[in-house]
GROMACS .gro file of C-alpha atoms in nm:
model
  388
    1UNK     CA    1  -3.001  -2.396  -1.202
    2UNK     CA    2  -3.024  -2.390  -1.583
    3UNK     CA    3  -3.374  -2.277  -1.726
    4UNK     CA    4  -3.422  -2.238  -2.071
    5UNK     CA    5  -3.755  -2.043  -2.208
    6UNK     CA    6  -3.741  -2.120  -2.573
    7UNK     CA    7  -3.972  -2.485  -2.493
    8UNK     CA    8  -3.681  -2.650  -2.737
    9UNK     CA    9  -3.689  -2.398  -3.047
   10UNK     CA   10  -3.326  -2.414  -3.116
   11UNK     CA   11  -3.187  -2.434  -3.465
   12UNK     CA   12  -3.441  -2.325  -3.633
   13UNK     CA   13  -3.432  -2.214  -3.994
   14UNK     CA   14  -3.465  -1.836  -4.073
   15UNK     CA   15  -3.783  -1.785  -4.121
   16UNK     CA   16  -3.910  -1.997  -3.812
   17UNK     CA   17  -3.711  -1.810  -3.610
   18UNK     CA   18  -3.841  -1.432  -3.767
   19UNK     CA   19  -4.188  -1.587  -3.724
   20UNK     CA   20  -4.094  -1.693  -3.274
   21UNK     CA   21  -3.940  -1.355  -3.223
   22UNK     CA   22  -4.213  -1.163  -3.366
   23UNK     CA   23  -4.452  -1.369  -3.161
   24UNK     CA   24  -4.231  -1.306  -2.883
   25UNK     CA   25  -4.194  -0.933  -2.935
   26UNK     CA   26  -4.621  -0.867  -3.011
   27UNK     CA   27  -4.692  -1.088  -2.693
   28UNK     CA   28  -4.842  -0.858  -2.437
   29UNK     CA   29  -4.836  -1.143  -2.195
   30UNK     CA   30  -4.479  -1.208  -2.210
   31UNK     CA   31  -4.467  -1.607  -2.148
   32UNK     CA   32  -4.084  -1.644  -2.158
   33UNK     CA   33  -4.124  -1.436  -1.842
   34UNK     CA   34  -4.389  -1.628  -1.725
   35UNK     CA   35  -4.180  -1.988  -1.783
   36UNK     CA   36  -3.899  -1.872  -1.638
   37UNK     CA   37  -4.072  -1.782  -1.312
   38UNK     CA   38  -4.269  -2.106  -1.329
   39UNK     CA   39  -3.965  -2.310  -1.344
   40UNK     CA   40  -3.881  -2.164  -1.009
   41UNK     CA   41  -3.668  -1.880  -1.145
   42UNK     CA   42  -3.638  -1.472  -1.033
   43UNK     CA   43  -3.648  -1.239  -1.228
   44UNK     CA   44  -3.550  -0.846  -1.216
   45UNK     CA   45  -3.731  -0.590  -1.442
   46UNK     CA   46  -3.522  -0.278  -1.518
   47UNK     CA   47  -3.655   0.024  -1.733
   48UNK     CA   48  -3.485   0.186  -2.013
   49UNK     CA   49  -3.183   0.266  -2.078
   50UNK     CA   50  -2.903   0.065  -1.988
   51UNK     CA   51  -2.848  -0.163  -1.681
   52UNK     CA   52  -2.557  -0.377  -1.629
   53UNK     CA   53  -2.734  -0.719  -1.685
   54UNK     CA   54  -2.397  -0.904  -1.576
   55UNK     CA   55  -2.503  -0.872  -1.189
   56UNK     CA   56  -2.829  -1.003  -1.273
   57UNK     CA   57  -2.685  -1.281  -1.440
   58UNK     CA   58  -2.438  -1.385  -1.198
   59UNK     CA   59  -2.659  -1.379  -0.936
   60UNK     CA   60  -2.927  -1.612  -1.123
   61UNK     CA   61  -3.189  -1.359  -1.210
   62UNK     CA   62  -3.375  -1.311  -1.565
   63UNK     CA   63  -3.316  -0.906  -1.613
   64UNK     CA   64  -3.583  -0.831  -1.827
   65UNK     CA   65  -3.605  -0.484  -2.021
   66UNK     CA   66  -3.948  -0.300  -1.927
   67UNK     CA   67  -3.999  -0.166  -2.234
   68UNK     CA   68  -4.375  -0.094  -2.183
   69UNK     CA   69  -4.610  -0.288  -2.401
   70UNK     CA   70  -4.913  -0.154  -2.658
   71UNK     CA   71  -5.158  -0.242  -2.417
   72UNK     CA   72  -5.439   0.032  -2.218
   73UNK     CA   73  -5.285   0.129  -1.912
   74UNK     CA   74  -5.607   0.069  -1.698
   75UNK     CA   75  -5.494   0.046  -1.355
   76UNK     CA   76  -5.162   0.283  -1.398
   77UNK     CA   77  -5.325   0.559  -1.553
   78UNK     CA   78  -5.446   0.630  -1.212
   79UNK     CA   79  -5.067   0.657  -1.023
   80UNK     CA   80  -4.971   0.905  -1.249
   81UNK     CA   81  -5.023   1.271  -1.412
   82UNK     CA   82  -5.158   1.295  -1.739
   83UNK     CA   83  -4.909   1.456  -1.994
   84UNK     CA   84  -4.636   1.201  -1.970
   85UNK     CA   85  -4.539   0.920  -2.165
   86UNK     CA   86  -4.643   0.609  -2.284
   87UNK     CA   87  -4.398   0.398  -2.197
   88UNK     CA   88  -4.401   0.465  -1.800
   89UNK     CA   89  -4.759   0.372  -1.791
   90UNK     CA   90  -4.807   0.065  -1.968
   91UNK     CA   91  -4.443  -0.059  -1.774
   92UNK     CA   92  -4.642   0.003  -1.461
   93UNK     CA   93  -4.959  -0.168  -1.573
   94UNK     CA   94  -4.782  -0.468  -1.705
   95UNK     CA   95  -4.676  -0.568  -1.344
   96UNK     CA   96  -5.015  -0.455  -1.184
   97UNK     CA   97  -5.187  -0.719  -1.443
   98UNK     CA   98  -4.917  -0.995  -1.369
   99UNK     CA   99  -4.883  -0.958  -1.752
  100UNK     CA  100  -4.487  -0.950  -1.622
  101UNK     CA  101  -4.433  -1.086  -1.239
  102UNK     CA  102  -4.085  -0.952  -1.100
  103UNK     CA  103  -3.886  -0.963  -0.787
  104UNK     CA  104  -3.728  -0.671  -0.817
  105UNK     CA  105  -3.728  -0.330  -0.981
  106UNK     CA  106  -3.446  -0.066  -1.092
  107UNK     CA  107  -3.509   0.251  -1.277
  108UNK     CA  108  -3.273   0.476  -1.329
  109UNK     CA  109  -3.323   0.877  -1.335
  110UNK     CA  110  -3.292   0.930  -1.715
  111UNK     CA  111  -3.550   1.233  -1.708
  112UNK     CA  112  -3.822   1.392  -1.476
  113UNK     CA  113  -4.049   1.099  -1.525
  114UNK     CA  114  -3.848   0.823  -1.461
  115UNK     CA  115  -3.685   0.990  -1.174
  116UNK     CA  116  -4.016   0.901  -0.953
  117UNK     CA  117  -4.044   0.553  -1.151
  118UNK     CA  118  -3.894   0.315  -0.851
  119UNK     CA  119  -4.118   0.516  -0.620
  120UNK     CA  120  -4.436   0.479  -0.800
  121UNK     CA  121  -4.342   0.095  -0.768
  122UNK     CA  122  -4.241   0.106  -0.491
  123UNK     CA  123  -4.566   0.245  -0.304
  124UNK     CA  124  -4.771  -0.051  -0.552
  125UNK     CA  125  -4.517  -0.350  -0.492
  126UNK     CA  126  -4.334  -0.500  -0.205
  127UNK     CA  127  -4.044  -0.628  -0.348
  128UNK     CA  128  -3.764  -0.450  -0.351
  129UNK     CA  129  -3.792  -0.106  -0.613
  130UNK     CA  130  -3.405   0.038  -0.652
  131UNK     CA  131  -3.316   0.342  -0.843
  132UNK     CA  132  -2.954   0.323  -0.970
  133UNK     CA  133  -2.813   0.635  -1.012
  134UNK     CA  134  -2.546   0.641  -1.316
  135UNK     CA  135  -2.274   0.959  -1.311
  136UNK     CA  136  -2.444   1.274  -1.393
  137UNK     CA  137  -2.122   1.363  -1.489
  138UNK     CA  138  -1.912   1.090  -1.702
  139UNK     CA  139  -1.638   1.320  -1.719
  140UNK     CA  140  -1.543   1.319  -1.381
  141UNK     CA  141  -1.220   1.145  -1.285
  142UNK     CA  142  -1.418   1.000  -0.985
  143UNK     CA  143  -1.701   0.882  -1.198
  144UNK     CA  144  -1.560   0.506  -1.293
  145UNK     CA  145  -1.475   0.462  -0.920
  146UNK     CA  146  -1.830   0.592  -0.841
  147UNK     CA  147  -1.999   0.388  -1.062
  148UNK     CA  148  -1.814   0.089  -0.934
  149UNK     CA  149  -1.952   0.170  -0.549
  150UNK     CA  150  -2.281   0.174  -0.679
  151UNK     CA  151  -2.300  -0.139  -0.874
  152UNK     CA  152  -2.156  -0.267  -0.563
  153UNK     CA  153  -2.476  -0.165  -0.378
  154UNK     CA  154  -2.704  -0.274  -0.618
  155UNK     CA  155  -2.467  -0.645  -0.594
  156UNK     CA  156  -2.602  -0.647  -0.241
  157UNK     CA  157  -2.982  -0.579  -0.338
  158UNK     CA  158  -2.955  -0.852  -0.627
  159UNK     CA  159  -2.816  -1.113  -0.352
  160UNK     CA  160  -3.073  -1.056  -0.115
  161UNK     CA  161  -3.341  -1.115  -0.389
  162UNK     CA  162  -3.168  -1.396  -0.488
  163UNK     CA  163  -3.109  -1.538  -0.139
  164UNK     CA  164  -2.729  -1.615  -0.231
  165UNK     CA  165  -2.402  -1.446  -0.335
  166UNK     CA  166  -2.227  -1.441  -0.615
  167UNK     CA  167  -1.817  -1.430  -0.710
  168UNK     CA  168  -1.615  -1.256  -0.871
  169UNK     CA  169  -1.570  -1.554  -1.088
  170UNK     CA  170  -1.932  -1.548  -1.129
  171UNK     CA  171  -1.943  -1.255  -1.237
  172UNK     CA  172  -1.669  -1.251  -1.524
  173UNK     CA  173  -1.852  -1.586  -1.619
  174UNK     CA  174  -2.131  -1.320  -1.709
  175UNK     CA  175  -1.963  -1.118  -1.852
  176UNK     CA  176  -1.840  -1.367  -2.088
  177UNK     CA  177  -2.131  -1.448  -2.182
  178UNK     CA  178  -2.301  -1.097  -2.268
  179UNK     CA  179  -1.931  -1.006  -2.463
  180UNK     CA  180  -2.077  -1.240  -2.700
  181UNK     CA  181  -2.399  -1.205  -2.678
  182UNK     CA  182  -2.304  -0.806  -2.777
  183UNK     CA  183  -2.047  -0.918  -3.047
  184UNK     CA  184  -2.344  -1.116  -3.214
  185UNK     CA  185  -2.545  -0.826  -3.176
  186UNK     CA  186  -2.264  -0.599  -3.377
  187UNK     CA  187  -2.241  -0.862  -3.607
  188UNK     CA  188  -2.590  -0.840  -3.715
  189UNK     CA  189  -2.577  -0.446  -3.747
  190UNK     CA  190  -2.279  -0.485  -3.952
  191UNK     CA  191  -2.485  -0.690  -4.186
  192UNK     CA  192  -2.788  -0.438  -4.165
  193UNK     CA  193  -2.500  -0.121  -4.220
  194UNK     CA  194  -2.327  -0.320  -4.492
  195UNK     CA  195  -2.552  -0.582  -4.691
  196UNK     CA  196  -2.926  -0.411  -4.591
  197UNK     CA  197  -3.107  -0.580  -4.857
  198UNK     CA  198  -3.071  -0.916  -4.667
  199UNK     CA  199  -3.215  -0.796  -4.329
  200UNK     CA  200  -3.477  -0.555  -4.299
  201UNK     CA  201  -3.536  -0.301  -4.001
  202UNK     CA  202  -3.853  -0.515  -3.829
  203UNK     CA  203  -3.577  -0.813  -3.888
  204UNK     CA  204  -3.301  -0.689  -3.721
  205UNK     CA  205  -3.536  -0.519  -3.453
  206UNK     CA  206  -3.700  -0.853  -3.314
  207UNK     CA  207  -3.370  -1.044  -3.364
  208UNK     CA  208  -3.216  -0.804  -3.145
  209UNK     CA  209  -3.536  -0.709  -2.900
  210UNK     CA  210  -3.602  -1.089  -2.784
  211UNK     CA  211  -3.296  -1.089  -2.598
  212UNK     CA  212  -3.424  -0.876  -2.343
  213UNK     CA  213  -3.684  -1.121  -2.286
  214UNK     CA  214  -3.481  -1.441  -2.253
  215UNK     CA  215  -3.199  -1.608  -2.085
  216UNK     CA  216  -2.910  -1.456  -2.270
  217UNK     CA  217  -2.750  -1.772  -2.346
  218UNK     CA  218  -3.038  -1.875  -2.538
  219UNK     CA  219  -3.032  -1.590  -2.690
  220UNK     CA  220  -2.696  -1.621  -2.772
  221UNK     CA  221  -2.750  -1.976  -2.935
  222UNK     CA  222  -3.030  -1.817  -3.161
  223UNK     CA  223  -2.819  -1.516  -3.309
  224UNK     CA  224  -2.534  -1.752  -3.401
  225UNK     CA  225  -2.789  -1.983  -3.592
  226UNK     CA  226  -2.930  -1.718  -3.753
  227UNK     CA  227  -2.666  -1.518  -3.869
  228UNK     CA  228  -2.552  -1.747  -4.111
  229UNK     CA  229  -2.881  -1.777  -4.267
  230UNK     CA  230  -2.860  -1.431  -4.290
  231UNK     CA  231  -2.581  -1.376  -4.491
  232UNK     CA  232  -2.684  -1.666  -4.738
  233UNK     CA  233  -2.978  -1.486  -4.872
  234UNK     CA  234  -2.982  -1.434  -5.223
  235UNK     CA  235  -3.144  -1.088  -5.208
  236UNK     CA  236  -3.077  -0.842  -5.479
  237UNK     CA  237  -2.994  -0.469  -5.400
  238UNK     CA  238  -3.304  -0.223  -5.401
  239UNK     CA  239  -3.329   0.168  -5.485
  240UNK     CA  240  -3.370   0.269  -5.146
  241UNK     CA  241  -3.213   0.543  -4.971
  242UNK     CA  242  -2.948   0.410  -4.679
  243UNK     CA  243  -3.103   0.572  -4.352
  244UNK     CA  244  -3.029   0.592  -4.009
  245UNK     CA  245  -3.324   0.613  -3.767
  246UNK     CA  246  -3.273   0.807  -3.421
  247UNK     CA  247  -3.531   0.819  -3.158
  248UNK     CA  248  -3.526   0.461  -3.008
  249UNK     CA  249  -3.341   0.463  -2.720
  250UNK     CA  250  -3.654   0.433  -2.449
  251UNK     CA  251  -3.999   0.421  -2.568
  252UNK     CA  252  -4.006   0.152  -2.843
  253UNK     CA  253  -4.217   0.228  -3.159
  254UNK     CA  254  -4.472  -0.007  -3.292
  255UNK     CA  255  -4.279  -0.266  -3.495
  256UNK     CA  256  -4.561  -0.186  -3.766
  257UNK     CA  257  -4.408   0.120  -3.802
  258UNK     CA  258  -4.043  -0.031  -3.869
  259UNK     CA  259  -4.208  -0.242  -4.171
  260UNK     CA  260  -4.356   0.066  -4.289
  261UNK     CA  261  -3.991   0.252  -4.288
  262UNK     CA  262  -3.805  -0.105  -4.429
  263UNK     CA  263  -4.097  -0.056  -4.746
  264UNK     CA  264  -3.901   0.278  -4.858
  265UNK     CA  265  -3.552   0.300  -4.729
  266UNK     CA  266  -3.265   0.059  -4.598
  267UNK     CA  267  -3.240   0.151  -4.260
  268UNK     CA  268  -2.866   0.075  -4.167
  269UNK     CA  269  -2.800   0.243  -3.837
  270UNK     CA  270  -3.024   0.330  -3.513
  271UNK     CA  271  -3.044   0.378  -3.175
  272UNK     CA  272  -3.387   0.099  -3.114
  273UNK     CA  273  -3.301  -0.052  -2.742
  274UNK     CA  274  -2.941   0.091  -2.777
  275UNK     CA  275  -2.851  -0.033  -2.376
  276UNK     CA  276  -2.856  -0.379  -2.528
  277UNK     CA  277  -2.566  -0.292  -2.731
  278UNK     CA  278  -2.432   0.003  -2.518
  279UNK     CA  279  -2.073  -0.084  -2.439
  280UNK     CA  280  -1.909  -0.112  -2.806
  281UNK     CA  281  -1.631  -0.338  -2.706
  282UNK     CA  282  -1.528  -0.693  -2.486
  283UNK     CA  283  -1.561  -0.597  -2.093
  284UNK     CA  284  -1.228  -0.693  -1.953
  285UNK     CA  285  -1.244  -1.037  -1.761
  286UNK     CA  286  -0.908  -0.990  -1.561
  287UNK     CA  287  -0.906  -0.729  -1.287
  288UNK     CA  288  -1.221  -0.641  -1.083
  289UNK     CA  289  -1.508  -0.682  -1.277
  290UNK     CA  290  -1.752  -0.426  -1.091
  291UNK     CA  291  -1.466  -0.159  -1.212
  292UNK     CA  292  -1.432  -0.350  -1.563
  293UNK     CA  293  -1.837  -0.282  -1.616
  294UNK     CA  294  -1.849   0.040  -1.457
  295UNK     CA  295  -1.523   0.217  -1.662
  296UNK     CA  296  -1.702   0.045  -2.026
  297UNK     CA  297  -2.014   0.193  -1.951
  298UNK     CA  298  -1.825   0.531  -1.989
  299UNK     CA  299  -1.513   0.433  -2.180
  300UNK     CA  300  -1.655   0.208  -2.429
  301UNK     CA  301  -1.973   0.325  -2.477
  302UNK     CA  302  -2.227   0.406  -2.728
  303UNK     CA  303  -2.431   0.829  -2.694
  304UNK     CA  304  -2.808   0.889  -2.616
  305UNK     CA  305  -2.998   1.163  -2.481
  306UNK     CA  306  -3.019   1.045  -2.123
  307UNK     CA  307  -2.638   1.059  -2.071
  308UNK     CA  308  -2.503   1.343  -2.054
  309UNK     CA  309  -2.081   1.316  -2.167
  310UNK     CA  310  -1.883   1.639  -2.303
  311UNK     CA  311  -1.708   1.399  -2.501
  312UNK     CA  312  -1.972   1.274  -2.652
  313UNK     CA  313  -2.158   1.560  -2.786
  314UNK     CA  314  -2.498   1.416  -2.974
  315UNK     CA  315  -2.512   1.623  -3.248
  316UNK     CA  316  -2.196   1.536  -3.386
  317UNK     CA  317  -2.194   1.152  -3.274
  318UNK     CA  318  -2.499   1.148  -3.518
  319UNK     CA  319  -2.344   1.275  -3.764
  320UNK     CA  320  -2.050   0.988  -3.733
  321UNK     CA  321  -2.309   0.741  -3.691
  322UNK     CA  322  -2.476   0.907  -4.059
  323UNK     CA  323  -2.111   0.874  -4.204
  324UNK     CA  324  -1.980   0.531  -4.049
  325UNK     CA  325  -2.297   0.390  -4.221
  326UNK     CA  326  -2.286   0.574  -4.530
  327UNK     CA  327  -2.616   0.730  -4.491
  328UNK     CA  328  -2.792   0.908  -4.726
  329UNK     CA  329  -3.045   1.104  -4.477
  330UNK     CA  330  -3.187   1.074  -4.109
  331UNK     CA  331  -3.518   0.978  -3.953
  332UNK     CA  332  -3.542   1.197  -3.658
  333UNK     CA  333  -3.841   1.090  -3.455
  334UNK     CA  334  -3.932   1.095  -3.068
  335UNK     CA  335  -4.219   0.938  -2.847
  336UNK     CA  336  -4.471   1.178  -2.794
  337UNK     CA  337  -4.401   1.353  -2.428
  338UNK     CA  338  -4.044   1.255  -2.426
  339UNK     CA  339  -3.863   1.573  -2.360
  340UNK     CA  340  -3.515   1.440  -2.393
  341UNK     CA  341  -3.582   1.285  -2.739
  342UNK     CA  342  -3.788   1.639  -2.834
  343UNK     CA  343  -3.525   1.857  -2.710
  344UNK     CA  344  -3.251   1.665  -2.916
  345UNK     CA  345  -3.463   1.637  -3.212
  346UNK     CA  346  -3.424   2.032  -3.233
  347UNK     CA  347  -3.034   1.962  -3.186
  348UNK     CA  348  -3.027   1.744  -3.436
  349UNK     CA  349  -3.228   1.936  -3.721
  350UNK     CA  350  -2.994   2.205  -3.658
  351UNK     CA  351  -2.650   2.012  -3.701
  352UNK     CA  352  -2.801   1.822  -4.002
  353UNK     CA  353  -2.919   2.108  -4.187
  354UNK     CA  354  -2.538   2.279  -4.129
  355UNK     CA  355  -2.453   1.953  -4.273
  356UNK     CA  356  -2.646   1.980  -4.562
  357UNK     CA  357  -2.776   1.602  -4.483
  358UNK     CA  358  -3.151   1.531  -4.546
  359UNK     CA  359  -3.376   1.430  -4.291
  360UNK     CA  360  -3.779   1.367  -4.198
  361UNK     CA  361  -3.886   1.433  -3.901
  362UNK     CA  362  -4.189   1.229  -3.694
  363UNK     CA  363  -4.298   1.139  -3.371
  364UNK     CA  364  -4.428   0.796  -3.223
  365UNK     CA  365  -4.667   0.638  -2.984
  366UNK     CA  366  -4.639   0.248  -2.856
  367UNK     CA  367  -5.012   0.211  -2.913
  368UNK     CA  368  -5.038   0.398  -3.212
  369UNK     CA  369  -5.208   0.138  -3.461
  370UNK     CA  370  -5.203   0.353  -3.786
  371UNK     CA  371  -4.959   0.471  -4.031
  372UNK     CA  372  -5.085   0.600  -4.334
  373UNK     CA  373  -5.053   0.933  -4.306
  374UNK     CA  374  -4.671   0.855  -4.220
  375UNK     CA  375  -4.630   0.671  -4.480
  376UNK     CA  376  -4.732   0.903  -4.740
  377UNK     CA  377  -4.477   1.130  -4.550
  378UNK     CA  378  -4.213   0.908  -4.634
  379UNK     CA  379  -4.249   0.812  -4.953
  380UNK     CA  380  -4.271   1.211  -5.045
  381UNK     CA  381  -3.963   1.236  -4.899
  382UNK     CA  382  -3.769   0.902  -5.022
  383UNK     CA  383  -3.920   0.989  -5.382
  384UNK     CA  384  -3.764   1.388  -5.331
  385UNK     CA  385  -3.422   1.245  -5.269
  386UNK     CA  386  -3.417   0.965  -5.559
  387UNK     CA  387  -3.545   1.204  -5.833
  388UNK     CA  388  -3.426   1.506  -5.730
   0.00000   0.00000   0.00000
């Protein structure tokens, strides 16, 4: 069964499609959700960070990233403590509104909070809430083979949502199609890292968001439309400072805030959603793909706070990220009560200022609705570095 979401906006110009994917990303009712279900389809939420999306896929599910929303969290306030944040609570309440109707649930246990996330939905829901654990420790020799076993058991919770099984076939088909979708998705960073005055960070950001809200092959069909357009603007070069913004990888800040950073600096690297573009290279198709997914997740992988890899210690993959996009400083922020993105943002200062790189330091809220003082912030700082 082929359902499509977009109501017939393909090939659209540019702009058009800036103008959808905003609409689509500031939506608190999330209709591409809705049409999909209302065209008869399942669909699978997942929370942050990464989830292997191919076993969705193949088994005809819409995975959809939970993201949270900036909405009041009326009814979830209640199932949980106070000092935690945002982003658990306004997940929760967009399923207890129907603002996003699932048939499933995975979380995965990425911190103390989350850890009880599939449990909270669990005891509020009755279809099926799954935690899926990822290796605690990637540097295992056992941990690829582990990982495999376990997206094998979530295979078998997918099916049963989706009342059928899937192939092996199936499931490299899948994987076909989120290689590209994830190739399109380093092509547009490349243009961000290497032409930034034709795609701003709120560009990029909603370009790249919307996918976790749509089919994948629509999504697919959009980037390679746009792309193009892209890199025929006739925008000039700026005096901005070349940035790269760290702090993204869970709770997403308000895109207001993005336009407020993309008014001072070209932002040319970040971590925003970074389990969208996770694995950094083409998943093998040959062999067995639950293995093929499992050993990219840790072989070919991007870094974030929530995984925890000796090889891959954060400080100094932030620094490469800083040099591979010829940076000129960081933007170091966290959502408020995240203590993975605090804790590293301590890490962080530390290596940067032994690396004599500049940086500004903030924190963020989903809701949060104003920006001025932040902004005044910024421009202190942009203006220190340019006339220094």
């Amino acid at each position: 069964m082929t359902i499509r979401v977009l109501n017939g906006q393909h090939d659209l110009s540019l702009d058009d499609a800036l103008h959808l994917c905003r609409d689509l990303m500031e939506d608190t009712d999330f209709p591409t959700v809705k049409r999909w279900r209302e065209a008869g389809g399942k669909v699978l939420g997942h929370f942050q960070v990464y989830f292997p999306e191919e076993i969705a896929h193949a088994a005809g599910l819409l995975p959809v990233k939970m993201r949270g929303a900036p909405i009041e969290a009326r009814q979830a306030e209640a199932r949980f403590g106070s000092y935690l944040c945002s982003i658990l609570k306004t997940s929760l309440e967009l399923a207890l509104s129907g603002r996003v109707p699932l048939d499933m649930f995975v979380s995965h246990p990425i911190c103390d909070a989350a850890r009880n996330l599939a449990a909270v939905f669990g005891r509020n829901f009755s279809y099926p809430c799954q935690i899926l654990y990822l290796p605690q420790n990637a540097n295992s020799a056992h941990s690829a083979q582990y990982l495999r076993d376990e997206y094998a058991r979530l295979k078998g919770e997918v099916e049963a949502v989706a009342g059928r099984a899937f192939s092996d076939d199936d499931l490299r088909a899948s994987i076909g199609v989120f290689n590209e979708n994830r190739a399109l998705l380093h092509r547009l960073y490349a243009i961000k890292r290497d032409t930034p005055w034709l795609l701003s960070a709120d560009e990029a950001y909603v370009l790249m968001a919307v996918g976790g809200l749509i089919p994948r092959e629509e999504h697919n069909e959009l980037l390679r439309g746009v792309i193009p357009q892209i890199t025929a603007r006739t925008a000039k070069p700026q005096d901005r400072i070349r940035v790269v913004f760290e702090g993204g990888f869970c709770e997403q800040p308000p895109l207001d805030l993005l336009r407020t950073i993309a008014q001072f600096c070209y932002v040319v690297d970040d971590d925003l959603l970074i389990g969208l573009r996770w694995i950094q290279q083409d998943v093998p198709l040959d062999g067995d793909p639950l293995y093929n997914l499992a050993e990219a997740y840790l072989e070919n992988s991007s870094y974030s706070p929530v995984q925890h890899d000796l090889r891959k210690p954060k400080e100094k993959m932030l620094l490469q990220r800083l040099q591979a996009a010829r940076a000129d400083a960081a933007i170091i922020t966290a959502a408020k009560m995240c203590e993975p993105g605090l804790d590293e943002q301590v890490a962080y200062s530390k290596a940067l200022d032994e690396a004599h790189i500049p940086y500004f330091i903030s924190e963020f809220e989903e809701n949060m609705t104003s920006f001025d003082h932040m902004q005044i912030q910024l421009e202190t700082f942009v203006e220190n570095l340019l006339f220094a």
